[in-house]
């Protein structure tokens, strides 16, 4: 970090991982560099304590719950913590037109006329994923089933074997994709784990959501947010997930109620205001880089 600051003539730093705030603080101390730092806490509701420990950097969180956690436990003073909406891909601010969605579905061999169940892993897979896919396939649904496996090759192989039992035209198995926006927009129901980006992106698109798993501590707050506000469901049992999928597919009224609740919550994308805040508030007096360009002192 020290070498990068000097080599690239860094004049402001934004931290997006909880393990990096302390090394950044040490690097700036060693360099005696008054470079402004902002920590952006990407866990929206139940953040890992390491996000807040042993630094006094300007910190942006995505909920009052996260701010309370930082302040109540004495990690940071209230004036160091600001609350903004979560940072999300700008594409999710709008729903794509129907022709774009249908084009993606047809390319994958998915009939656009039928409802689609999207079972989406994160980049590193979906716990219990093969059982979930098998249970949903076994439920006898009149729906397309699209499974995104991320980078988990073992999961993809296991799901591929499940898909073979039901025929390729019914179950589409994908690895890591760069068109989740279109797939999620096309979905009637989304099944995924409790990663903050996936949950918020699904809610921005107002999709019925079933959460199948979460990382203890960090992601529990995401589950609480969805279930306590009745924006979706949490179920870890594969058969229960399949039952909920069927219930949502067969109940347009329930899907409409979920959509109205999501609209009332008013989730928005915080990318632009957070960038503006970092830019306007991150200016340091003087130019520490003129001195730093000569190497560490």
Short mmCIF file of C-alpha atoms in Angstrom, two decimals:
data_model
loop_
_atom_site.label_atom_id
_atom_site.label_comp_id
_atom_site.label_asym_id
_atom_site.label_seq_id
_atom_site.Cartn_x
_atom_site.Cartn_y
_atom_site.Cartn_z
CA UNK A 1 0.00 0.00 0.00
CA UNK A 2 2.83 2.38 0.84
CA UNK A 3 4.55 1.69 -2.47
CA UNK A 4 1.32 2.17 -4.42
CA UNK A 5 0.55 5.47 -2.72
CA UNK A 6 3.96 6.81 -3.69
CA UNK A 7 4.19 5.30 -7.16
CA UNK A 8 0.67 6.31 -8.26
CA UNK A 9 0.75 9.68 -6.46
CA UNK A 10 -2.48 8.84 -4.64
CA UNK A 11 -4.27 11.88 -3.24
CA UNK A 12 -7.36 10.20 -1.78
CA UNK A 13 -8.26 6.68 -0.72
CA UNK A 14 -11.59 4.84 -0.57
CA UNK A 15 -11.62 1.52 1.31
CA UNK A 16 -14.17 -1.13 0.27
CA UNK A 17 -12.93 -4.10 2.32
CA UNK A 18 -12.97 -4.43 6.10
CA UNK A 19 -9.45 -5.89 6.26
CA UNK A 20 -7.84 -2.86 4.59
CA UNK A 21 -8.68 0.07 6.86
CA UNK A 22 -5.98 -0.74 9.41
CA UNK A 23 -3.17 -1.35 6.84
CA UNK A 24 -4.09 1.93 5.14
CA UNK A 25 -3.85 3.74 8.48
CA UNK A 26 -0.42 2.23 9.12
CA UNK A 27 0.80 3.10 5.62
CA UNK A 28 -0.26 6.73 6.01
CA UNK A 29 1.36 6.90 9.43
CA UNK A 30 4.64 5.56 8.04
CA UNK A 31 4.53 8.07 5.18
CA UNK A 32 3.36 10.94 7.41
CA UNK A 33 0.86 11.66 4.63
CA UNK A 34 -2.34 13.63 5.31
CA UNK A 35 -4.24 11.84 2.54
CA UNK A 36 -8.02 11.79 3.16
CA UNK A 37 -9.59 8.34 3.50
CA UNK A 38 -13.22 7.21 3.31
CA UNK A 39 -14.28 3.74 4.40
CA UNK A 40 -17.42 2.49 2.62
CA UNK A 41 -18.98 -0.34 4.63
CA UNK A 42 -20.50 -2.76 2.12
CA UNK A 43 -22.39 -4.83 4.73
CA UNK A 44 -25.65 -2.86 4.88
CA UNK A 45 -27.18 -3.91 8.21
CA UNK A 46 -24.90 -6.18 10.28
CA UNK A 47 -21.34 -5.17 9.56
CA UNK A 48 -18.26 -7.02 10.75
CA UNK A 49 -16.75 -5.06 13.71
CA UNK A 50 -13.37 -4.89 11.93
CA UNK A 51 -14.92 -2.32 9.57
CA UNK A 52 -14.84 0.21 12.44
CA UNK A 53 -11.93 -0.77 14.66
CA UNK A 54 -8.59 1.00 15.05
CA UNK A 55 -9.10 3.88 12.67
CA UNK A 56 -10.81 7.26 12.75
CA UNK A 57 -11.53 7.59 9.05
CA UNK A 58 -14.64 9.16 7.58
CA UNK A 59 -17.00 6.17 7.26
CA UNK A 60 -20.08 5.69 5.08
CA UNK A 61 -22.65 3.06 6.01
CA UNK A 62 -25.87 2.01 4.29
CA UNK A 63 -28.25 2.00 7.27
CA UNK A 64 -28.91 3.57 10.66
CA UNK A 65 -28.51 0.08 12.13
CA UNK A 66 -24.91 -0.09 10.91
CA UNK A 67 -24.18 3.42 12.22
CA UNK A 68 -25.59 2.51 15.61
CA UNK A 69 -23.34 -0.54 15.70
CA UNK A 70 -20.25 1.57 15.01
CA UNK A 71 -21.12 4.30 17.51
CA UNK A 72 -22.73 2.26 20.31
CA UNK A 73 -19.72 0.00 20.69
CA UNK A 74 -17.40 2.98 20.86
CA UNK A 75 -15.52 2.27 17.64
CA UNK A 76 -16.20 5.65 16.00
CA UNK A 77 -17.66 8.99 17.09
CA UNK A 78 -21.06 9.85 15.53
CA UNK A 79 -19.63 12.69 13.45
CA UNK A 80 -17.34 10.26 11.63
CA UNK A 81 -20.20 8.07 10.35
CA UNK A 82 -22.67 9.05 7.62
CA UNK A 83 -25.63 7.06 6.27
CA UNK A 84 -26.29 6.82 2.53
CA UNK A 85 -28.26 4.41 0.32
CA UNK A 86 -26.27 1.37 -0.85
CA UNK A 87 -23.99 1.50 -3.88
CA UNK A 88 -25.44 -0.54 -6.75
CA UNK A 89 -24.93 -0.97 -10.46
CA UNK A 90 -26.67 1.94 -12.21
CA UNK A 91 -28.31 -0.46 -14.66
CA UNK A 92 -30.66 -1.60 -11.90
CA UNK A 93 -32.15 1.87 -11.58
CA UNK A 94 -34.47 1.05 -14.49
CA UNK A 95 -36.20 -2.04 -15.84
CA UNK A 96 -35.02 -2.96 -19.36
CA UNK A 97 -37.53 -2.95 -22.19
CA UNK A 98 -39.33 -6.20 -22.91
CA UNK A 99 -37.60 -6.74 -26.25
CA UNK A 100 -34.15 -6.75 -24.58
CA UNK A 101 -35.32 -9.28 -21.99
CA UNK A 102 -36.86 -11.55 -24.61
CA UNK A 103 -33.72 -11.38 -26.74
CA UNK A 104 -31.58 -12.68 -23.85
CA UNK A 105 -34.09 -15.43 -23.03
CA UNK A 106 -34.33 -16.59 -26.64
CA UNK A 107 -30.53 -16.67 -26.90
CA UNK A 108 -30.48 -19.04 -23.92
CA UNK A 109 -33.32 -21.15 -25.29
CA UNK A 110 -35.76 -20.02 -22.59
CA UNK A 111 -39.39 -19.56 -23.75
CA UNK A 112 -40.31 -15.95 -22.85
CA UNK A 113 -44.03 -16.78 -22.57
CA UNK A 114 -43.53 -18.94 -19.47
CA UNK A 115 -42.65 -17.67 -15.98
CA UNK A 116 -38.98 -17.98 -15.05
CA UNK A 117 -37.46 -19.02 -11.73
CA UNK A 118 -33.94 -17.62 -11.31
CA UNK A 119 -31.74 -19.52 -8.84
CA UNK A 120 -28.67 -17.32 -8.51
CA UNK A 121 -25.43 -18.09 -6.74
CA UNK A 122 -22.95 -15.41 -5.83
CA UNK A 123 -19.59 -15.34 -7.50
CA UNK A 124 -18.43 -18.26 -5.33
CA UNK A 125 -21.50 -20.49 -5.44
CA UNK A 126 -24.69 -21.23 -3.47
CA UNK A 127 -24.71 -23.36 -0.30
CA UNK A 128 -27.01 -26.38 -0.66
CA UNK A 129 -27.52 -25.25 -4.25
CA UNK A 130 -27.85 -28.63 -5.95
CA UNK A 131 -30.52 -29.75 -3.47
CA UNK A 132 -32.44 -26.53 -4.02
CA UNK A 133 -32.36 -26.98 -7.79
CA UNK A 134 -33.42 -30.62 -7.48
CA UNK A 135 -36.33 -29.69 -5.18
CA UNK A 136 -37.53 -26.89 -7.46
CA UNK A 137 -37.28 -29.15 -10.50
CA UNK A 138 -39.21 -31.87 -8.68
CA UNK A 139 -42.06 -29.51 -7.80
CA UNK A 140 -43.69 -29.92 -11.21
CA UNK A 141 -43.77 -26.22 -11.95
CA UNK A 142 -44.93 -24.86 -15.30
CA UNK A 143 -41.93 -22.55 -15.46
CA UNK A 144 -38.46 -22.08 -16.87
CA UNK A 145 -35.68 -22.70 -14.37
CA UNK A 146 -32.45 -20.77 -14.86
CA UNK A 147 -29.51 -21.52 -12.55
CA UNK A 148 -26.49 -19.19 -12.38
CA UNK A 149 -23.63 -21.02 -10.65
CA UNK A 150 -21.00 -18.27 -10.54
CA UNK A 151 -17.41 -19.51 -10.36
CA UNK A 152 -18.31 -22.66 -8.43
CA UNK A 153 -17.46 -25.38 -10.96
CA UNK A 154 -18.44 -28.22 -8.63
CA UNK A 155 -21.86 -26.66 -8.17
CA UNK A 156 -22.26 -26.26 -11.91
CA UNK A 157 -21.38 -29.91 -12.52
CA UNK A 158 -23.83 -31.06 -9.85
CA UNK A 159 -26.62 -28.86 -11.22
CA UNK A 160 -25.82 -30.04 -14.74
CA UNK A 161 -26.52 -33.63 -13.67
CA UNK A 162 -29.83 -32.53 -12.13
CA UNK A 163 -30.74 -30.64 -15.31
CA UNK A 164 -30.12 -33.72 -17.47
CA UNK A 165 -32.89 -35.53 -15.62
CA UNK A 166 -35.46 -32.91 -16.58
CA UNK A 167 -34.26 -32.00 -20.05
CA UNK A 168 -32.20 -29.04 -21.22
CA UNK A 169 -35.20 -27.09 -22.48
CA UNK A 170 -36.59 -26.79 -18.98
CA UNK A 171 -33.46 -26.12 -16.93
CA UNK A 172 -30.74 -23.74 -18.14
CA UNK A 173 -27.43 -23.95 -16.26
CA UNK A 174 -24.94 -21.10 -16.52
CA UNK A 175 -21.58 -20.32 -14.93
CA UNK A 176 -20.38 -16.78 -14.24
CA UNK A 177 -22.37 -14.35 -16.41
CA UNK A 178 -22.25 -10.64 -17.21
CA UNK A 179 -25.98 -10.32 -17.95
CA UNK A 180 -27.51 -10.83 -14.50
CA UNK A 181 -29.42 -7.59 -15.01
CA UNK A 182 -31.38 -9.07 -17.90
CA UNK A 183 -31.85 -12.45 -16.20
CA UNK A 184 -33.10 -10.88 -13.00
CA UNK A 185 -35.37 -8.53 -14.94
CA UNK A 186 -36.87 -11.55 -16.72
CA UNK A 187 -37.38 -13.55 -13.53
CA UNK A 188 -40.77 -14.07 -11.95
CA UNK A 189 -39.16 -15.29 -8.71
CA UNK A 190 -35.54 -14.99 -7.54
CA UNK A 191 -33.88 -17.52 -5.21
CA UNK A 192 -30.46 -16.46 -3.92
CA UNK A 193 -28.25 -16.19 -0.85
CA UNK A 194 -28.12 -13.13 1.37
CA UNK A 195 -25.33 -11.20 -0.35
CA UNK A 196 -26.12 -7.48 -0.13
CA UNK A 197 -25.70 -6.70 -3.84
CA UNK A 198 -27.96 -9.53 -5.03
CA UNK A 199 -30.67 -8.68 -2.52
CA UNK A 200 -30.67 -4.95 -3.22
CA UNK A 201 -30.54 -5.44 -6.99
CA UNK A 202 -33.52 -7.80 -6.84
CA UNK A 203 -35.45 -5.33 -4.69
CA UNK A 204 -34.59 -2.43 -7.00
CA UNK A 205 -36.21 -4.47 -9.79
CA UNK A 206 -39.10 -5.27 -7.38
CA UNK A 207 -38.71 -9.03 -7.68
CA UNK A 208 -40.24 -11.61 -5.29
CA UNK A 209 -37.25 -12.83 -3.32
CA UNK A 210 -36.46 -16.08 -1.49
CA UNK A 211 -33.21 -16.09 0.52
CA UNK A 212 -31.73 -19.55 0.96
CA UNK A 213 -28.65 -18.92 3.15
CA UNK A 214 -26.53 -16.24 4.78
CA UNK A 215 -23.07 -15.76 6.26
CA UNK A 216 -23.41 -15.75 10.04
CA UNK A 217 -23.10 -12.24 11.47
CA UNK A 218 -22.36 -10.18 8.37
CA UNK A 219 -25.43 -11.14 6.32
CA UNK A 220 -27.99 -11.84 9.04
CA UNK A 221 -29.10 -8.21 8.95
CA UNK A 222 -29.88 -8.55 5.23
CA UNK A 223 -32.24 -11.43 6.01
CA UNK A 224 -33.87 -9.45 8.82
CA UNK A 225 -34.41 -6.47 6.53
CA UNK A 226 -36.20 -8.59 3.93
CA UNK A 227 -38.30 -10.68 6.31
CA UNK A 228 -39.22 -8.03 8.88
CA UNK A 229 -40.40 -5.68 6.14
CA UNK A 230 -42.18 -8.59 4.39
CA UNK A 231 -40.32 -8.00 1.14
CA UNK A 232 -39.60 -11.69 0.60
CA UNK A 233 -38.95 -14.97 2.39
CA UNK A 234 -36.12 -16.83 4.10
CA UNK A 235 -35.96 -20.63 3.99
CA UNK A 236 -32.92 -22.90 4.26
CA UNK A 237 -34.74 -26.19 3.58
CA UNK A 238 -34.79 -27.10 -0.12
CA UNK A 239 -38.34 -28.49 -0.03
CA UNK A 240 -39.60 -25.37 1.74
CA UNK A 241 -37.92 -23.20 -0.89
CA UNK A 242 -39.66 -25.20 -3.64
CA UNK A 243 -42.98 -24.75 -1.84
CA UNK A 244 -42.48 -20.99 -1.62
CA UNK A 245 -41.52 -20.83 -5.30
CA UNK A 246 -44.74 -22.63 -6.25
CA UNK A 247 -46.80 -20.37 -3.97
CA UNK A 248 -45.37 -17.22 -5.55
CA UNK A 249 -45.73 -18.49 -9.11
CA UNK A 250 -49.35 -19.45 -8.54
CA UNK A 251 -50.32 -16.28 -6.69
CA UNK A 252 -50.17 -13.07 -8.77
CA UNK A 253 -51.88 -11.33 -5.87
CA UNK A 254 -49.07 -12.16 -3.46
CA UNK A 255 -46.48 -11.03 -6.00
CA UNK A 256 -48.34 -7.72 -6.35
CA UNK A 257 -48.43 -7.28 -2.56
CA UNK A 258 -44.68 -7.88 -2.34
CA UNK A 259 -44.10 -5.36 -5.13
CA UNK A 260 -46.15 -2.70 -3.34
CA UNK A 261 -44.24 -3.24 -0.09
CA UNK A 262 -40.93 -2.95 -1.94
CA UNK A 263 -42.11 0.29 -3.57
CA UNK A 264 -43.09 1.70 -0.16
CA UNK A 265 -39.63 0.98 1.27
CA UNK A 266 -38.23 3.25 -1.45
CA UNK A 267 -34.84 1.63 -2.11
CA UNK A 268 -32.63 3.90 -4.20
CA UNK A 269 -29.10 3.72 -5.56
CA UNK A 270 -26.55 5.61 -3.49
CA UNK A 271 -23.66 5.47 -5.99
CA UNK A 272 -23.90 9.07 -7.23
CA UNK A 273 -24.44 10.86 -3.87
CA UNK A 274 -21.66 8.82 -2.23
CA UNK A 275 -19.20 9.70 -5.00
CA UNK A 276 -20.20 13.36 -4.73
CA UNK A 277 -19.69 13.27 -0.94
CA UNK A 278 -16.26 11.66 -1.26
CA UNK A 279 -15.16 14.18 -3.86
CA UNK A 280 -16.46 17.24 -2.06
CA UNK A 281 -15.23 16.18 1.37
CA UNK A 282 -11.96 14.50 0.54
CA UNK A 283 -9.80 17.46 -0.37
CA UNK A 284 -6.67 17.76 1.78
CA UNK A 285 -4.87 21.00 2.38
CA UNK A 286 -1.64 21.29 0.48
CA UNK A 287 -0.25 18.52 -1.73
CA UNK A 288 1.35 15.67 0.21
CA UNK A 289 2.21 13.96 -3.07
CA UNK A 290 4.88 16.42 -4.05
CA UNK A 291 6.87 15.23 -1.07
CA UNK A 292 5.78 11.59 -1.30
CA UNK A 293 6.85 11.28 -4.93
CA UNK A 294 10.45 11.30 -3.70
CA UNK A 295 9.81 8.15 -1.65
CA UNK A 296 8.90 7.36 1.96
CA UNK A 297 10.41 9.63 4.60
#
